[in-house]
Short mmCIF file of C-alpha atoms in Angstrom, two decimals:
data_model
loop_
_atom_site.label_atom_id
_atom_site.label_comp_id
_atom_site.label_asym_id
_atom_site.label_seq_id
_atom_site.Cartn_x
_atom_site.Cartn_y
_atom_site.Cartn_z
CA MET A 567 86.41 92.69 75.82
CA ARG A 568 89.10 94.21 77.60
CA VAL A 569 88.91 96.72 80.17
CA PHE A 570 91.60 98.82 82.21
CA ILE A 571 89.85 99.86 85.36
CA LEU A 572 91.17 101.84 88.37
CA ALA A 573 90.17 102.99 91.74
CA GLY A 574 91.99 105.06 94.40
CA GLU A 575 90.35 104.38 97.69
CA PRO A 576 88.06 101.91 99.41
CA SER A 577 84.84 103.41 98.30
CA GLY A 578 85.86 103.24 94.84
CA ASP A 579 87.19 99.76 95.12
CA ARG A 580 83.61 98.73 96.52
CA LEU A 581 82.16 100.37 93.24
CA GLY A 582 84.80 98.65 91.08
CA GLY A 583 84.31 95.13 92.37
CA ALA A 584 80.43 95.38 91.78
CA LEU A 585 81.01 96.52 88.32
CA MET A 586 83.65 93.97 87.39
CA GLN A 587 81.13 91.32 88.78
CA GLY A 588 78.52 92.79 86.57
CA LEU A 589 80.44 92.99 83.40
CA ARG A 590 81.60 89.34 83.91
CA GLN A 591 78.08 88.33 84.19
CA LEU A 592 77.26 90.18 81.02
CA VAL A 593 80.58 89.23 79.11
CA PRO A 594 81.98 86.34 80.65
CA ASP A 595 85.23 86.24 78.62
CA VAL A 596 86.08 90.17 79.68
CA GLU A 597 89.79 90.77 80.72
CA PHE A 598 90.84 93.18 83.32
CA ASP A 599 94.01 95.24 84.09
CA GLY A 600 94.47 98.17 86.32
CA ILE A 601 94.41 99.32 90.01
CA GLY A 602 92.50 98.41 92.96
CA GLY A 603 91.77 97.18 96.35
CA PRO A 604 90.37 93.68 97.99
CA MET A 605 87.00 94.00 96.19
CA MET A 606 88.26 94.52 92.77
CA THR A 607 91.21 91.93 93.45
CA GLY A 608 88.35 89.45 94.52
CA GLN A 609 86.87 89.80 91.08
CA GLY A 610 90.26 88.78 89.39
CA LEU A 611 92.15 92.01 88.93
CA GLN A 612 96.28 91.85 89.70
CA SER A 613 96.73 95.48 90.77
CA ARG A 614 99.52 97.25 89.38
CA PHE A 615 100.43 98.82 92.61
CA PRO A 616 98.75 99.20 96.10
CA MET A 617 95.80 101.23 95.71
CA SER A 618 96.43 102.48 99.30
CA GLU A 619 98.99 104.98 97.73
CA LEU A 620 96.47 106.98 95.95
CA SER A 621 94.15 107.27 99.12
CA VAL A 622 95.01 110.76 99.93
CA MET A 623 92.88 114.06 100.19
CA GLY A 624 93.15 117.63 100.45
CA LEU A 625 95.74 119.94 99.11
CA THR A 626 98.30 119.56 102.09
CA GLU A 627 97.94 116.02 102.19
CA VAL A 628 98.57 115.77 98.31
CA LEU A 629 101.56 118.02 98.13
CA PRO A 630 104.43 115.75 100.13
CA LYS A 631 103.33 112.91 97.64
CA PHE A 632 102.90 115.10 94.52
CA LEU A 633 105.94 113.98 92.79
CA HIS A 634 105.14 110.12 93.58
CA LEU A 635 101.66 110.62 92.52
CA LYS A 636 102.64 112.15 89.22
CA ARG A 637 105.12 109.16 88.54
CA ARG A 638 101.96 106.83 88.95
CA ILE A 639 99.94 108.94 86.83
CA ALA A 640 102.41 108.75 83.94
CA GLU A 641 103.03 104.91 84.43
CA THR A 642 99.48 104.21 84.90
CA ALA A 643 98.50 106.01 81.44
CA GLN A 644 101.28 104.38 79.74
CA ALA A 645 100.11 100.92 80.82
CA VAL A 646 96.39 101.77 79.52
CA LEU A 647 98.06 102.95 76.04
CA GLU A 648 100.01 99.73 75.76
CA MET A 649 96.99 97.68 76.55
CA LYS A 650 94.83 99.16 74.20
CA PRO A 651 91.60 98.25 75.94
CA ASP A 652 88.31 98.68 74.56
CA VAL A 653 87.28 101.05 77.46
CA LEU A 654 89.28 102.76 80.28
CA ILE A 655 87.10 103.03 83.57
CA THR A 656 88.16 105.46 85.96
CA ILE A 657 86.41 105.35 89.63
CA ASP A 658 86.07 108.46 91.73
CA SER A 659 89.52 109.94 92.91
CA PRO A 660 89.39 112.67 90.34
CA ASP A 661 92.76 114.23 90.93
CA PHE A 662 94.48 110.72 90.01
CA SER A 663 91.65 109.37 87.45
CA LEU A 664 91.22 112.48 85.32
CA ARG A 665 94.74 113.08 84.72
CA VAL A 666 95.19 109.43 83.86
CA ALA A 667 92.47 109.81 81.51
CA LYS A 668 93.66 113.14 79.89
CA LEU A 669 97.03 111.47 79.06
CA VAL A 670 95.28 108.58 77.20
CA LYS A 671 93.09 110.84 75.47
CA ALA A 672 95.97 113.05 74.20
CA GLN A 673 97.52 109.86 72.51
CA SER A 674 94.53 107.80 71.76
CA THR A 675 91.00 107.37 71.06
CA ILE A 676 90.18 104.81 73.82
CA ARG A 677 87.01 105.39 75.27
CA THR A 678 86.72 106.84 78.68
CA VAL A 679 84.23 106.23 81.53
CA HIS A 680 84.40 107.77 84.81
CA TYR A 681 82.16 106.20 87.71
CA VAL A 682 80.98 108.73 90.45
CA ALA A 683 80.08 112.12 88.81
CA PRO A 684 82.03 115.14 90.57
CA SER A 685 79.93 117.11 92.93
CA VAL A 686 79.54 120.02 90.64
CA TRP A 687 75.94 120.65 92.23
CA ALA A 688 77.87 121.34 95.50
CA TRP A 689 81.06 123.38 94.54
CA ARG A 690 83.34 123.98 91.37
CA PRO A 691 80.57 123.75 88.75
CA GLY A 692 83.42 124.24 86.16
CA ARG A 693 84.90 120.83 86.85
CA ALA A 694 82.11 119.50 84.64
CA ASP A 695 83.30 121.21 81.64
CA LYS A 696 86.86 120.52 81.83
CA MET A 697 86.04 116.68 82.54
CA ALA A 698 84.09 116.52 79.51
CA LYS A 699 87.34 117.39 77.66
CA VAL A 700 88.76 113.74 78.64
CA ILE A 701 85.48 111.78 79.53
CA ASP A 702 83.04 110.16 77.15
CA HIS A 703 80.58 108.77 79.72
CA VAL A 704 79.81 109.32 83.42
CA LEU A 705 78.09 106.71 85.82
CA ALA A 706 76.30 108.64 88.51
CA LEU A 707 75.55 107.23 92.04
CA LEU A 708 72.90 110.04 92.82
CA PRO A 709 69.64 110.47 90.95
CA PHE A 710 69.88 114.21 90.32
CA GLU A 711 73.28 114.23 88.81
CA PRO A 712 72.80 113.18 85.03
CA PRO A 713 71.65 116.79 83.90
CA TYR A 714 74.97 118.16 85.05
CA MET A 715 77.05 115.93 83.14
CA GLU A 716 74.84 116.15 80.05
CA ARG A 717 74.91 119.87 79.99
CA ALA A 718 78.62 119.75 79.71
CA GLY A 719 78.57 117.38 76.95
CA MET A 720 78.94 113.86 78.52
CA GLU A 721 76.68 111.04 78.10
CA CYS A 722 75.51 110.11 81.85
CA ASP A 723 73.46 107.21 83.40
CA PHE A 724 72.12 106.92 86.99
CA VAL A 725 73.13 103.55 87.99
CA GLY A 726 72.27 103.66 91.69
CA HIS A 727 74.51 102.86 94.60
CA PRO A 728 75.76 99.39 95.54
CA VAL A 729 75.27 100.19 99.04
CA ALA A 730 71.30 100.07 98.18
CA ALA A 731 71.83 96.42 97.21
CA ASP A 732 73.30 95.53 100.57
CA PRO A 733 71.44 92.95 102.73
CA VAL A 734 70.30 94.22 106.17
CA ALA A 735 72.40 92.28 108.70
CA SER A 736 70.47 89.28 110.25
CA ALA A 737 69.69 88.78 113.83
CA GLU A 738 71.96 85.79 113.90
CA GLU A 739 74.99 87.61 112.37
CA ILE A 740 74.52 90.39 114.72
CA ALA A 741 74.26 87.95 117.56
CA ALA A 742 77.52 85.91 116.34
CA LEU A 743 79.52 89.38 116.11
CA ARG A 744 78.44 90.41 119.62
CA THR A 745 79.59 86.89 120.98
CA ASP A 746 82.93 86.92 118.82
CA LEU A 747 83.72 90.67 120.41
CA GLU A 748 82.74 89.67 123.78
CA LEU A 749 80.04 92.44 123.84
CA GLY A 750 77.33 90.62 125.74
CA ASP A 751 74.16 92.88 125.63
CA ALA A 752 76.03 96.11 126.04
CA PRO A 753 74.63 99.15 124.18
CA VAL A 754 77.24 100.08 121.19
CA LEU A 755 78.70 103.18 119.75
CA LEU A 756 80.15 102.77 116.51
CA ALA A 757 83.07 105.21 115.79
CA LEU A 758 84.32 105.90 112.00
CA PRO A 759 86.95 108.22 111.98
CA GLY A 760 87.74 107.54 107.96
CA SER A 761 89.66 105.21 105.64
CA ARG A 762 92.55 107.70 104.98
CA ARG A 763 95.71 108.34 107.19
CA GLY A 764 95.31 111.95 106.87
CA GLU A 765 91.65 112.14 108.24
CA ILE A 766 92.00 109.59 110.93
CA GLU A 767 94.82 111.64 112.35
CA ARG A 768 92.97 114.77 112.23
CA LEU A 769 89.55 113.13 113.41
CA ALA A 770 90.59 110.56 115.95
CA PRO A 771 91.76 113.04 118.88
CA VAL A 772 88.34 114.86 118.27
CA PHE A 773 86.44 111.75 118.21
CA GLY A 774 88.39 110.44 121.45
CA ALA A 775 87.85 113.82 123.49
CA ALA A 776 84.09 113.74 122.62
CA LEU A 777 83.85 110.38 123.72
CA VAL A 778 85.31 111.11 127.13
CA ALA A 779 82.50 113.57 127.40
CA PHE A 780 79.51 111.48 126.09
CA LEU A 781 80.41 108.19 127.76
CA LYS A 782 81.10 109.86 131.32
CA ASP A 783 77.58 109.13 132.27
CA ARG A 784 77.22 106.20 130.16
CA PRO A 785 79.83 103.68 131.54
CA GLU A 786 78.11 100.67 130.38
CA MET A 787 78.21 101.58 126.65
CA ARG A 788 80.80 99.85 124.30
CA VAL A 789 82.76 101.44 121.22
CA VAL A 790 83.26 99.46 118.19
CA VAL A 791 85.82 100.82 115.34
CA PRO A 792 85.49 99.12 112.01
CA ALA A 793 88.73 99.83 110.10
CA VAL A 794 89.80 99.33 106.28
CA PRO A 795 93.04 96.94 106.03
CA HIS A 796 95.83 99.47 105.39
CA VAL A 797 95.07 101.59 108.37
CA VAL A 798 94.05 99.05 111.11
CA GLU A 799 97.41 99.66 113.04
CA LEU A 800 96.97 103.30 112.75
CA VAL A 801 93.50 103.32 114.05
CA GLN A 802 94.68 100.95 117.00
CA ALA A 803 97.09 103.53 117.71
CA GLN A 804 94.84 106.54 117.70
CA THR A 805 92.27 105.04 119.78
CA ALA A 806 94.47 103.29 122.38
CA ASP A 807 93.39 105.94 124.91
CA TRP A 808 89.67 106.21 123.99
CA PRO A 809 86.96 105.22 126.68
CA GLY A 810 84.60 102.55 126.05
CA ASN A 811 87.11 99.93 125.86
CA PRO A 812 87.34 100.01 122.11
CA VAL A 813 87.07 97.06 119.96
CA ILE A 814 88.75 97.41 116.57
CA LEU A 815 86.80 95.55 113.81
CA ASP A 816 89.87 94.00 111.78
CA PRO A 817 89.37 92.63 108.68
CA ARG A 818 92.83 91.22 107.84
CA GLY A 819 92.93 87.71 107.12
CA LEU A 820 89.27 87.42 106.03
CA ASP A 821 87.87 87.08 102.51
CA SER A 822 86.00 90.16 101.21
CA ASP A 823 82.48 88.47 101.93
CA ALA A 824 83.38 87.80 105.44
CA ALA A 825 84.55 91.19 105.96
CA ALA A 826 81.71 92.62 104.68
CA MET A 827 79.30 90.79 106.66
CA ARG A 828 81.22 91.59 109.75
CA LYS A 829 80.93 95.21 109.09
CA ARG A 830 77.33 95.25 108.09
CA ALA A 831 76.71 93.26 111.32
CA SER A 832 78.82 95.91 113.33
CA PHE A 833 76.67 98.78 111.89
CA ALA A 834 73.38 97.07 112.41
CA MET A 835 74.03 96.34 116.04
CA ALA A 836 75.29 99.83 117.05
CA ASP A 837 72.77 102.16 119.03
CA LEU A 838 74.42 104.97 117.37
CA ALA A 839 77.26 105.95 115.30
CA LEU A 840 79.73 108.91 115.10
CA ALA A 841 81.31 108.90 111.46
CA ALA A 842 83.60 111.01 109.25
CA SER A 843 81.73 112.32 106.25
CA GLY A 844 81.41 110.29 103.04
CA THR A 845 79.84 107.14 101.75
CA VAL A 846 79.69 105.65 105.25
CA SER A 847 76.56 107.80 105.94
CA LEU A 848 74.81 105.67 102.96
CA GLU A 849 76.41 102.26 104.49
CA LEU A 850 75.03 103.21 107.95
CA ALA A 851 71.61 104.12 106.40
CA ALA A 852 71.40 100.77 104.84
CA GLN A 853 71.55 99.05 108.19
CA ASN A 854 69.37 101.69 109.63
CA THR A 855 71.96 103.11 112.17
CA PRO A 856 71.11 106.72 113.44
CA MET A 857 74.23 108.93 112.99
CA VAL A 858 76.37 111.79 113.70
CA ILE A 859 78.67 113.21 111.35
CA ALA A 860 81.56 115.06 112.06
CA TYR A 861 84.56 116.12 109.70
CA LYS A 862 87.30 118.61 109.23
CA LEU A 863 90.06 119.29 106.80
CA SER A 864 93.32 120.74 106.92
CA TRP A 865 93.45 124.44 107.87
CA LEU A 866 94.53 125.49 104.22
CA THR A 867 92.17 122.90 102.56
CA GLN A 868 89.45 124.27 104.86
CA LYS A 869 89.68 127.73 104.13
CA ILE A 870 89.78 126.85 100.28
CA ALA A 871 86.56 124.83 100.89
CA GLU A 872 84.91 127.33 102.58
CA ARG A 873 84.77 129.76 99.64
CA MET A 874 83.63 126.99 97.29
CA VAL A 875 81.02 124.77 98.76
CA LYS A 876 77.66 125.82 97.73
CA LEU A 877 75.38 123.55 100.07
CA ASP A 878 74.45 123.66 103.72
CA THR A 879 75.09 119.93 104.19
CA VAL A 880 77.73 117.52 103.17
CA THR A 881 75.75 114.43 104.39
CA LEU A 882 74.72 112.21 101.36
CA VAL A 883 71.66 111.01 103.54
CA ASN A 884 70.55 114.60 103.99
CA LEU A 885 71.04 115.34 100.28
CA VAL A 886 69.33 112.42 98.76
CA SER A 887 66.32 112.37 101.05
CA GLU A 888 66.24 116.37 100.92
CA SER A 889 66.06 116.48 104.40
CA ARG A 890 68.34 117.80 107.33
CA VAL A 891 67.90 115.18 109.91
CA VAL A 892 71.51 114.04 110.21
CA PRO A 893 73.41 116.34 112.54
CA GLU A 894 76.96 117.74 111.35
CA CYS A 895 79.81 118.95 113.10
CA LEU A 896 82.21 120.40 110.29
CA GLY A 897 85.16 122.46 110.18
CA LEU A 898 85.36 124.67 113.09
CA ASP A 899 82.40 123.41 114.55
CA CYS A 900 83.94 119.93 114.66
CA THR A 901 85.03 120.14 118.20
CA PRO A 902 84.66 117.51 120.97
CA GLU A 903 82.00 119.63 122.84
CA ASN A 904 79.80 119.90 119.78
CA VAL A 905 80.17 116.07 118.65
CA ALA A 906 79.35 114.95 122.41
CA ALA A 907 76.17 117.42 122.58
CA ALA A 908 75.23 116.10 119.21
CA LEU A 909 75.59 112.31 120.22
CA ALA A 910 73.55 112.99 123.29
CA THR A 911 70.72 114.83 121.34
CA LEU A 912 70.68 111.82 118.90
CA GLN A 913 70.67 109.19 121.56
CA ALA A 914 67.59 110.96 123.31
CA ASP A 915 65.68 110.44 119.97
CA PRO A 916 67.36 108.02 117.70
CA SER A 917 64.26 107.48 115.66
CA GLY A 918 64.20 110.93 113.88
CA GLN A 919 66.31 109.67 111.06
CA ALA A 920 64.73 106.54 110.17
CA GLU A 921 62.38 107.99 107.50
CA ALA A 922 65.18 109.75 105.88
CA MET A 923 67.20 106.46 105.83
CA THR A 924 64.48 104.55 104.15
CA GLN A 925 63.66 107.31 101.52
CA THR A 926 67.53 107.51 100.59
CA MET A 927 67.83 103.64 100.05
CA GLU A 928 64.81 103.70 97.95
CA ARG A 929 65.91 106.56 95.95
CA LEU A 930 69.15 104.89 95.26
CA GLY A 931 67.62 101.94 93.83
CA ARG A 932 66.95 99.55 96.81
CA GLY A 933 64.83 96.58 95.56
CA GLY A 934 65.88 97.14 91.74
CA GLU A 935 68.60 95.69 89.53
CA ALA A 936 71.92 95.55 91.30
CA PRO A 937 73.79 98.59 90.78
CA GLY A 938 76.69 96.87 89.83
CA LEU A 939 75.18 95.13 86.98
CA ARG A 940 73.30 98.18 86.05
CA ALA A 941 76.51 100.02 85.61
CA ALA A 942 78.05 97.38 83.72
CA GLY A 943 74.91 97.40 81.27
CA ALA A 944 75.15 101.08 80.88
CA VAL A 945 78.95 101.04 79.92
CA LEU A 946 78.36 98.27 77.29
CA LYS A 947 74.96 100.12 75.93
CA ARG A 948 76.76 103.24 75.60
CA MET A 949 79.68 101.42 73.75
CA GLN A 950 77.35 99.91 71.11
CA GLY A 951 75.93 103.24 70.50
#
């Protein structure tokens, strides 16, 4: 079996790594080609170019790189056509993935699978109809998504989310990380300003100013900032003047298992977290870490989003648990004052999110078949008719 697989950002790389592992378990002689990050290369993929080239988000962020991305789209589509795989699997990053799929479909009958359903339940419902022209099968992370995809004419399977299969960090792993980072028994605030350069540059100043206000009366609290490999130096620069003597969790030089273990341990040892919007809210929920979500887009992208978004929350824990217990500071409300106030309220009652986090993990498949294996099985079953 020959598979061309591509991901454009760390969350997609994680999904891709788990899916590749599942496919290899079911079809030991499977061959992979494509684009991915450390999780996917750890499963044997030789990425055609660095995945970090695709980690951009928002209109004003994409425009300066448009010509380069357009070349990469054409180059990737041509590689798929030359390989003639049994299936093309694209993972999230729809601006890149679906353009590649469109070019491939225009010149072949190669089967296309897209992993991560577009959030048509939140904004731009017409995307499902457009996607159905180039995608045969969708792998959905959230249990309520298949009807939206099927209504547009695509096959769709809910396969759960790999985060639901994550082990909870052990007391020994937490103690070892505390020792390694020289934290002693200090309370810990986890800060996660994102994995893309643009969002880090927008959010880090807000996070830093919020921490100045929040930590003024909490001098004993330490700040830990996990970073993905391609932005470690940027995170170090952006957090240099933060209070709380921040420790940057640098995964470079570690294998993927060791890096994942340290990240889980950092999440689990934290008393509370301040995070950008995205998959990270599920990772925090998996480790039972109470959180505040803060996010803002560039001015133009924000104005466009305000006209399109149909929901009153963007946090996946809130959506999957059908609650609104995770506080959000979004758009114009993403200010240091609001973020600091939300952190103070959360610290006063951190247990209020526990039930929603547990329910989220259960609904995403915790305790069931590993999502990567489940996704692999869905791909193979649909291919066989």
